[in-house]
Coordinates of C-alpha atoms and ligand atoms in Angstrom, one line a residue:
X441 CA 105.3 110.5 94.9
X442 CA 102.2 112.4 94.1
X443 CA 99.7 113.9 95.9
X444 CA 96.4 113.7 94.4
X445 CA 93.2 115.5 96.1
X446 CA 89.8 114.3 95.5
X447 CA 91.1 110.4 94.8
X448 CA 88.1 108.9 96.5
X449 CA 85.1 111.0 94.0
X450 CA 84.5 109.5 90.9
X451 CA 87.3 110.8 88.4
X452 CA 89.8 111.1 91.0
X453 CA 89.8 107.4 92.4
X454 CA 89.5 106.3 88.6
X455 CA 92.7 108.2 87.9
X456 CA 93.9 106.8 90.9
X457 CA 92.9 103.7 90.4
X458 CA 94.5 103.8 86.6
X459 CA 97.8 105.5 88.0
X460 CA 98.9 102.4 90.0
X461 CA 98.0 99.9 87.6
X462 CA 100.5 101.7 85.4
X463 CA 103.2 103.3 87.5
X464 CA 105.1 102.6 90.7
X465 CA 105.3 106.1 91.6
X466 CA 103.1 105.9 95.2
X467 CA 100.2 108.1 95.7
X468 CA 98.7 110.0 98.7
X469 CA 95.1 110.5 98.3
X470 CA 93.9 113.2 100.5
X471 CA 89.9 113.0 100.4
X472 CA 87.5 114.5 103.1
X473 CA 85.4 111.4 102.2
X474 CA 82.1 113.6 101.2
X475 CA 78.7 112.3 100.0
X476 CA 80.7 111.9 96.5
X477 CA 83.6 110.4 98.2
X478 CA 83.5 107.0 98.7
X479 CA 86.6 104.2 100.2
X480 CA 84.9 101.6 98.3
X481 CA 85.8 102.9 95.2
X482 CA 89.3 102.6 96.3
X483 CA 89.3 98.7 97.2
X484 CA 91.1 97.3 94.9
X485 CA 93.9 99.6 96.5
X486 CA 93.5 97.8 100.1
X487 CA 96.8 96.6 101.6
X488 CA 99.3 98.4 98.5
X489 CA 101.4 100.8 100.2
X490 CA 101.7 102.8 96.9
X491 CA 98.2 103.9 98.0
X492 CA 98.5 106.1 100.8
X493 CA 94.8 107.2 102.0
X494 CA 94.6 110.3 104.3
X495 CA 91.4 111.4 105.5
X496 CA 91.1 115.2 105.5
X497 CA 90.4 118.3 103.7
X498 CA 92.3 120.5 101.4
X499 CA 90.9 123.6 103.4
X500 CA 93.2 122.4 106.7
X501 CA 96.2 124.3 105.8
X502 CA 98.4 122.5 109.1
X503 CA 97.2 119.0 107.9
X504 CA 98.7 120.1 104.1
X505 CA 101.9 121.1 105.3
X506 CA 102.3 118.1 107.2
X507 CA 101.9 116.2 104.1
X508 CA 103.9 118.2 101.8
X509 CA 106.8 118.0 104.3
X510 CA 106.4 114.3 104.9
X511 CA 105.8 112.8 101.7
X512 CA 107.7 115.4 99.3
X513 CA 105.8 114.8 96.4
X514 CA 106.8 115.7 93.3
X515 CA 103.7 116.9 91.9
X516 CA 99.8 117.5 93.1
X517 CA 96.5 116.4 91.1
X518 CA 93.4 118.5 92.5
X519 CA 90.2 116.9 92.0
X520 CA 88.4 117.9 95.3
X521 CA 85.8 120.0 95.0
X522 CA 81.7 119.9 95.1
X523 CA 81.0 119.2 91.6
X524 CA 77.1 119.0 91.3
X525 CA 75.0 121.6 89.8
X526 CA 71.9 120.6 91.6
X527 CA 73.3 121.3 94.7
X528 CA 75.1 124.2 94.4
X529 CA 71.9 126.0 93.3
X530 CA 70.2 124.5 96.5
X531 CA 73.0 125.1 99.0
X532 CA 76.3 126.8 97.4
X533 CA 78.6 127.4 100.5
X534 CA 79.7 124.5 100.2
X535 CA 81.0 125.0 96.8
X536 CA 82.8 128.4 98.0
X537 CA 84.6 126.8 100.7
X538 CA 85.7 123.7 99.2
X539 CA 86.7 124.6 95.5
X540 CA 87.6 128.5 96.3
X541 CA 88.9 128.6 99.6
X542 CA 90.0 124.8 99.6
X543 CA 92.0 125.2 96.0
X544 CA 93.5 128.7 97.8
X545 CA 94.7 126.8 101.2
X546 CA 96.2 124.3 98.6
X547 CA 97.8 126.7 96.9
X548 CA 99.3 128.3 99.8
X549 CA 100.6 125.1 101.4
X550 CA 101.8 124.2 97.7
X551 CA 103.6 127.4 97.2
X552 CA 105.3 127.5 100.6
X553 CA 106.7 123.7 100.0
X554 CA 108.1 124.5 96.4
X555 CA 109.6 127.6 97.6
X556 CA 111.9 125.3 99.5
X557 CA 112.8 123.1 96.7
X558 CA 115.9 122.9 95.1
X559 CA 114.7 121.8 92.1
X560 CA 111.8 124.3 91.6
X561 CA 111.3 123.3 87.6
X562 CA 110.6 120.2 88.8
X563 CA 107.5 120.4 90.5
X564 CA 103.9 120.3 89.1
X565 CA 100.3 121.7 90.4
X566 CA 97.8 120.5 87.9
X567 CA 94.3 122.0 88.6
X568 CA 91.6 119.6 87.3
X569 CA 88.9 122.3 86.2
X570 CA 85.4 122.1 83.7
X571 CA 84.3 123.4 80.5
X572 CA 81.2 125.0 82.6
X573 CA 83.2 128.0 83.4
X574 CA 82.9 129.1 79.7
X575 CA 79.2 129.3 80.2
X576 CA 76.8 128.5 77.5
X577 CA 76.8 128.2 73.6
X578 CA 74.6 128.9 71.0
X579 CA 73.7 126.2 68.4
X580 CA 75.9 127.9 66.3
X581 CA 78.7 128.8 67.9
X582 CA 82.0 127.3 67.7
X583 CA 83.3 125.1 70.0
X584 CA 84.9 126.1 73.4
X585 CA 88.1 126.5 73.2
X586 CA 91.6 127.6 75.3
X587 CA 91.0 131.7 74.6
X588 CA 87.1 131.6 75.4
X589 CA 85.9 134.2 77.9
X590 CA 84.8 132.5 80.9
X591 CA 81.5 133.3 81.8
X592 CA 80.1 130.6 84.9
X593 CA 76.4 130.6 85.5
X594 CA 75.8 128.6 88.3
X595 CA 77.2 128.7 91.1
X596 CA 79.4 125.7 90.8
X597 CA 80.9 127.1 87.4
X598 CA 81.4 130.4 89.4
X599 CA 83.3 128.9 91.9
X600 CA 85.3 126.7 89.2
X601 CA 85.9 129.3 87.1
X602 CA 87.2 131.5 90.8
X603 CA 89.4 128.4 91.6
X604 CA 91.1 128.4 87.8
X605 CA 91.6 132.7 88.3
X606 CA 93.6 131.9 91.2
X607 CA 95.8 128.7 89.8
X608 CA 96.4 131.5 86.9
X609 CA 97.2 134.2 89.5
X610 CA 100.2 131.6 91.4
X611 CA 101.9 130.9 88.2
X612 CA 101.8 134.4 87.3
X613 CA 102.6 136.0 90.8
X614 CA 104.8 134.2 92.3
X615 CA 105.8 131.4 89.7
X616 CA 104.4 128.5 91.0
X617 CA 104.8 125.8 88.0
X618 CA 101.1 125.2 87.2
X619 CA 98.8 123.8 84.4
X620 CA 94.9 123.8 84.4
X621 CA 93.0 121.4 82.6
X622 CA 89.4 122.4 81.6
X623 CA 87.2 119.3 80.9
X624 CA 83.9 117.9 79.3
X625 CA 81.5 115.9 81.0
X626 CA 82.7 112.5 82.2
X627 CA 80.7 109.6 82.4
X628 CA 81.7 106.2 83.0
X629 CA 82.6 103.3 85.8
X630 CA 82.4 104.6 89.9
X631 CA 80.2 107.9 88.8
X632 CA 77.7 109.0 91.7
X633 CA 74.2 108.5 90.3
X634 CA 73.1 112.0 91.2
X635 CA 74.7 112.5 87.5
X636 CA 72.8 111.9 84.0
X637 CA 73.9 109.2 83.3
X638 CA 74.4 106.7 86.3
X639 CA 71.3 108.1 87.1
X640 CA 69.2 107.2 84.6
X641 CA 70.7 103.6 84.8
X642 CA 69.8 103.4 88.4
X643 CA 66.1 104.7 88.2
X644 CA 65.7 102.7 84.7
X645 CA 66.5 99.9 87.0
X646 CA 64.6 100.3 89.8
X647 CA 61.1 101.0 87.7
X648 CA 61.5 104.6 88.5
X649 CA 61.0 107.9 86.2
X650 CA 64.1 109.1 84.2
X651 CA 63.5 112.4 85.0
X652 CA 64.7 114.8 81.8
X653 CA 64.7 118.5 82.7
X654 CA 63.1 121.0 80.0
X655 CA 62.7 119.6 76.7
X656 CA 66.1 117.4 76.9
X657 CA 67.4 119.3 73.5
X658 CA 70.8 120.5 75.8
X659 CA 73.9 119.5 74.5
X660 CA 76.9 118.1 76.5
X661 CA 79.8 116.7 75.0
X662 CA 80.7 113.6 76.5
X663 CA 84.1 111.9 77.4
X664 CA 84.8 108.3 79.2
X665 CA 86.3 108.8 82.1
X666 CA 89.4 107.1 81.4
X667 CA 89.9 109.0 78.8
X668 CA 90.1 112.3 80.9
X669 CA 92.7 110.3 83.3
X670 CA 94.6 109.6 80.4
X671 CA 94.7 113.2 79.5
X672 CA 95.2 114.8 82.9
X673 CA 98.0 112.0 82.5
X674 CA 99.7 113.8 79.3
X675 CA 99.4 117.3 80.4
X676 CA 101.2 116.0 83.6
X677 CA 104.0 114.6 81.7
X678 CA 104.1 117.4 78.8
X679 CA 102.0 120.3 79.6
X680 CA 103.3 124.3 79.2
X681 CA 103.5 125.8 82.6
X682 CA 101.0 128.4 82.8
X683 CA 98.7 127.1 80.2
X684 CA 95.5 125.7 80.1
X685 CA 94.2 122.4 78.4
X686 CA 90.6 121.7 77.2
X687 CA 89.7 118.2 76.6
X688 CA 87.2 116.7 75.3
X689 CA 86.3 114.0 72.8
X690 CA 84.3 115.5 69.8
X691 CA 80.7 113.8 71.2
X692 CA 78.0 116.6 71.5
X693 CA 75.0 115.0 71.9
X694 CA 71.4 115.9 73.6
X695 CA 70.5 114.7 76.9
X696 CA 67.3 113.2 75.4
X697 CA 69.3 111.3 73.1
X698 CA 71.9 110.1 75.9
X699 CA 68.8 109.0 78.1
X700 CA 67.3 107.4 74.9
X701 CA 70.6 105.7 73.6
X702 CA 71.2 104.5 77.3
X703 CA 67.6 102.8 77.1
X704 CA 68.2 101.3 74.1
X705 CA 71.4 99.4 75.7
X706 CA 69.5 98.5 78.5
X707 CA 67.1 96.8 76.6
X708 CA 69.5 94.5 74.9
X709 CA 71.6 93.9 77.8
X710 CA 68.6 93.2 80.7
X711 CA 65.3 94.3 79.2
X712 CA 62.0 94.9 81.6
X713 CA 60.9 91.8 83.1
X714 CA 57.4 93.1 82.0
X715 CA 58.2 93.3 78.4
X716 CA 58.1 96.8 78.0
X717 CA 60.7 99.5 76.9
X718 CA 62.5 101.2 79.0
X719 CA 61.7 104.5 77.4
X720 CA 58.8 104.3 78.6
X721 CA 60.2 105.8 82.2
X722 CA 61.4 108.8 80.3
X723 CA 59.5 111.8 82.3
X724 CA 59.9 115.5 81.0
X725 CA 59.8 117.7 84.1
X726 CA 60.8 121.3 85.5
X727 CA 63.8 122.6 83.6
X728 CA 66.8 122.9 85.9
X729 CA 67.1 127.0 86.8
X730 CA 70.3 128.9 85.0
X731 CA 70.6 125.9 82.8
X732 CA 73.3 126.0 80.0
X733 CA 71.9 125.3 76.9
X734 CA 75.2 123.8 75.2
X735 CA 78.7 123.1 76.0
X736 CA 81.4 121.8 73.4
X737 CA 85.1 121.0 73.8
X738 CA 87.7 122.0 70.4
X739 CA 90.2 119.3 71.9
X740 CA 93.0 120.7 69.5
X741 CA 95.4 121.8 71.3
X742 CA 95.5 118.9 73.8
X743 CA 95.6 116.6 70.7
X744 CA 98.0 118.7 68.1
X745 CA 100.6 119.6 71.2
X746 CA 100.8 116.4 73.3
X747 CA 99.3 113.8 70.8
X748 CA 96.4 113.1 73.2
X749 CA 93.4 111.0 71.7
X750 CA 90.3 109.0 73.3
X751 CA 90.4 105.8 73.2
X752 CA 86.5 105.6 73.6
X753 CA 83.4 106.6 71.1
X754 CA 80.2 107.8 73.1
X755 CA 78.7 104.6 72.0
X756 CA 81.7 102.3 73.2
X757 CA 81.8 104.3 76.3
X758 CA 78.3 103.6 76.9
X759 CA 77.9 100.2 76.4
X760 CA 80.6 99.5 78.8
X761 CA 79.4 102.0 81.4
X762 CA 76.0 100.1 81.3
X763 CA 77.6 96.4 81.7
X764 CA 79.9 98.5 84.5
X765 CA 76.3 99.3 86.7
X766 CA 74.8 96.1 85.8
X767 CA 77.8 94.1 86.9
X768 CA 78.4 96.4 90.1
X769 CA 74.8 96.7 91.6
X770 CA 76.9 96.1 95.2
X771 CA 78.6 99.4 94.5
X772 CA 75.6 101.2 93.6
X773 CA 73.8 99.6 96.1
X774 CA 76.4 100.7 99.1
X775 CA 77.0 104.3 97.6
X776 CA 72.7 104.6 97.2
X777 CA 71.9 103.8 100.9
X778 CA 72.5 106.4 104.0
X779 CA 73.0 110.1 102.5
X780 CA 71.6 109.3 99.2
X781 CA 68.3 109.2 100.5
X782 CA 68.7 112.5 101.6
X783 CA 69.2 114.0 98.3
X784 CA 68.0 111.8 95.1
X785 CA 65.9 108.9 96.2
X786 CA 63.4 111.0 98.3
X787 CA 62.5 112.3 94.6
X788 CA 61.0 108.8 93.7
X789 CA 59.9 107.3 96.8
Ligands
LIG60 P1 83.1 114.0 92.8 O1 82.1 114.8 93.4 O2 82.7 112.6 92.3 O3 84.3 113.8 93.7 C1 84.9 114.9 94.5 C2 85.8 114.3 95.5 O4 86.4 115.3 96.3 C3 85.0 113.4 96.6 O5 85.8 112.2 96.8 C4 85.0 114.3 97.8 O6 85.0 113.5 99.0 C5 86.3 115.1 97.7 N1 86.2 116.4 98.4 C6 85.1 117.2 98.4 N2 85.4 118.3 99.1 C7 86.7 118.1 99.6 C8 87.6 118.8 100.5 N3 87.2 120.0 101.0 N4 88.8 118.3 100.8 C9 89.1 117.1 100.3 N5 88.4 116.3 99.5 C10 87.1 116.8 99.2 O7 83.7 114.8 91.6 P2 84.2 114.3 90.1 O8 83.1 114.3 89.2 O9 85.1 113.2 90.4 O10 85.1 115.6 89.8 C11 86.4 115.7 90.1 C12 87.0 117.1 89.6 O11 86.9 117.1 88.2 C13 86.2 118.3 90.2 O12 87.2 119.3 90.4 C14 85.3 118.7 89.0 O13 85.1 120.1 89.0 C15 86.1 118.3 87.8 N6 85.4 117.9 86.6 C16 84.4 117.0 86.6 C17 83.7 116.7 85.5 C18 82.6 115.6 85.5 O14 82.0 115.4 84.4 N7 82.4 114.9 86.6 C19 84.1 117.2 84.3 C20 85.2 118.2 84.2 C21 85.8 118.5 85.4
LIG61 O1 80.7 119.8 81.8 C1 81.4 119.3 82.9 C2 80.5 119.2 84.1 O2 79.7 118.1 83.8 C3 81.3 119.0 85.4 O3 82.1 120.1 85.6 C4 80.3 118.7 86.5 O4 81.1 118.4 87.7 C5 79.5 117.5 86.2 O5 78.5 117.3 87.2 C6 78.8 117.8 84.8 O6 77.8 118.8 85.0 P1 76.3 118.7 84.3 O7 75.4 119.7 85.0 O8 76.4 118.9 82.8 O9 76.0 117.2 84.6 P2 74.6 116.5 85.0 O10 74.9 115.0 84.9 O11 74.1 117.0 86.3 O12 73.6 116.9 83.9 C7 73.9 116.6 82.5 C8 72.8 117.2 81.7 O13 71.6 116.4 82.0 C9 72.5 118.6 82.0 O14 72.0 119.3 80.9 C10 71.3 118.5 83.0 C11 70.5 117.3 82.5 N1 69.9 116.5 83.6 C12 70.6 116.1 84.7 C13 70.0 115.4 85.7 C14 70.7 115.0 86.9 C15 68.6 116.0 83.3 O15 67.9 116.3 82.3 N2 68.0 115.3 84.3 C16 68.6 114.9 85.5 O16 68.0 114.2 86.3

């Protein structure tokens, strides 16, 4: 049994998802079912009683040891936290609660269940963490990798980059057998279109703007989902206690070329009704404030010490993320309506 947190956002209920269709080893998913969070994403799940789904959050520390002392699992995944940039420069309180305070009540309710294991060696607290805690790079610079300083500049990264100083501090405090991955962007199947990518498919879709911030020349270095469950996977199986694992898949590009390349696909695989390009919705508008300028992943470690590769290229990835939407407009459809409209769609109505 594993306990993974976070299983109904986008990476977590992919990994989740990918999990069961390999292994028999049960899961419980503990998810406070957000905005991000979302059962649907989870459906294929419905009826398996290796999937057990507990509504709650990883700040209730009675509701943790409840789990940990019912279900005894083996090892903990933690996804959960507010992961959008956006909004964590509009409203960031949620961001300290949730992926500070949550990731310390984990801890806690972690720490006091191992302490009663017999096997102690045994058990595993992977912390799934980002590459935005190193800050930004310079066009120049080399590649993040496991000895960069961290230096967070929004604050989401901040409270990130708090979340991984704390992980550190349990291994190193009281022993607690940890390992912290720190990971590119994802894109891919079941991502919320608040994000780049899905986003730009969604508005492309609809006729609406695809809004770029600044002059689109930032660099993220992007990774297919799977690919990061696969390597949260590895590091599970093989990773030093105590250490921490970038990943990442060697694809820097700039967000005006993601946009444009995700145009381009769109075009071959359902082009405008009116004939036109669907560049044309590209709209340059206020840069996003603190913005990082580039971020890039030196994967070798994960890859030398564990033998981890991607399976995806950027343009594989994409091509199926774009059939993914365009075969799935229920899912964006259900995930778009309610809340969304609160946040993202009031920008273009
Ligand atoms: P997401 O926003 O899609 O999903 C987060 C999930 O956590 C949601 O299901 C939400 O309901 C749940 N959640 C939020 N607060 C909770 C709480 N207090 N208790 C329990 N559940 C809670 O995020 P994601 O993109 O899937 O990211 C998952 C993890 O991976 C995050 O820790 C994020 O920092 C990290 N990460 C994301 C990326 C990326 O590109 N998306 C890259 C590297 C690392
Ligand atoms: O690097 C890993 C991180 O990647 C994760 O830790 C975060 O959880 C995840 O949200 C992601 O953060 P980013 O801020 O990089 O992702 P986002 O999709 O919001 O933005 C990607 C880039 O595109 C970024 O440079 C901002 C820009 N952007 C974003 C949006 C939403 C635009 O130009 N226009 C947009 O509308």
């Amino acid at each position: 049994m594993i306990l993974v947190t976070g299983g109904a956002g986008f990476i977590g209920s992919n990994f989740v998802l990918d999990w069961l269709a390999d292994h028999d080893e049960p899961v419980v998913n503990l998810d406070a079912l957000t905005y991000a969070g979302n059962l649907n994403n989870l459906r294929p799940l419905e009826g398996d009683p290796r999937h057990i789904f507990v509504h709650g959050n990883i700040g209730d520390a009675a509701l943790l040891s409840d789990l940990f002392t019912r279900h005894k699992p083996r090892a903990v995944v933690n996804f959960a936290a507010e992961s959008h940039v956006d909004r964590s420069i509009h409203g960031p309180e949620d961001f300290i609660q949730t992926n500070i305070l949550g990731t310390f009540r984990l801890l806690e309710a972690a720490r006091a269940y191992w302490g009663g294991l017999e096997n102690k060696s045994d058990f595993r607290f992977l912390h799934v963490s980002t590459d935005e805690v190193f800050g930004t790079l310079g066009a120049d610079d080399p590649a993040f990798n496991e000895e960069t300083s961290y230096r967070p500049n929004s604050p989401y990264s901040a409270s990130k980059a708090a979340s991984d100083h704390l992980v550190r501090a349990y291994f190193h405090t009281y022993g607690l057998p940890v390992v912290t991955t720190n990971c590119s962007n994802n894109y891919g199947p079941l991502h919320f279109p608040e994000k780049l990518i899905p986003l730009v498919i969604h508005n492309a879709l609809k006729g609406r703007p695809l809004p770029i911030y600044g002059d689109g020349m930032q660099i993220r270095d992007w990774l297919y989902v799977k690919d990061h469950c696969s390597a949260i996977r590895r590091v599970l199986e093989a990773g030093r206690l105590g250490e921490t694992y970038n990943i990442g898949g060697w694809n820097e590009r700039a967000n005006l070329h993601v946009v444009t390349t995700l145009c381009e696909v769109l075009d071959e695989l359902q082009p405008r009704s009116d004939g036109k390009k669907y560049g044309e919705q590209i709209a340059f508008v206020a840069d996003r404030p603190g913005h990082d300028r580039r971020y890039a992943i030196d994967a070798r470690k994960i890859e030398a010490e564990l033998g981890w590769r991607p399976a995806e290229t950027f343009e594989s990835g994409i091509r199926k993320t774009v059939r993914w939407y365009l075969d799935n407009a229920d899912w964006v459809e259900n995930v778009t309506s309610g809340s969304y409209r609160n946040w993202v769609e009031k920008q273009y109505a």
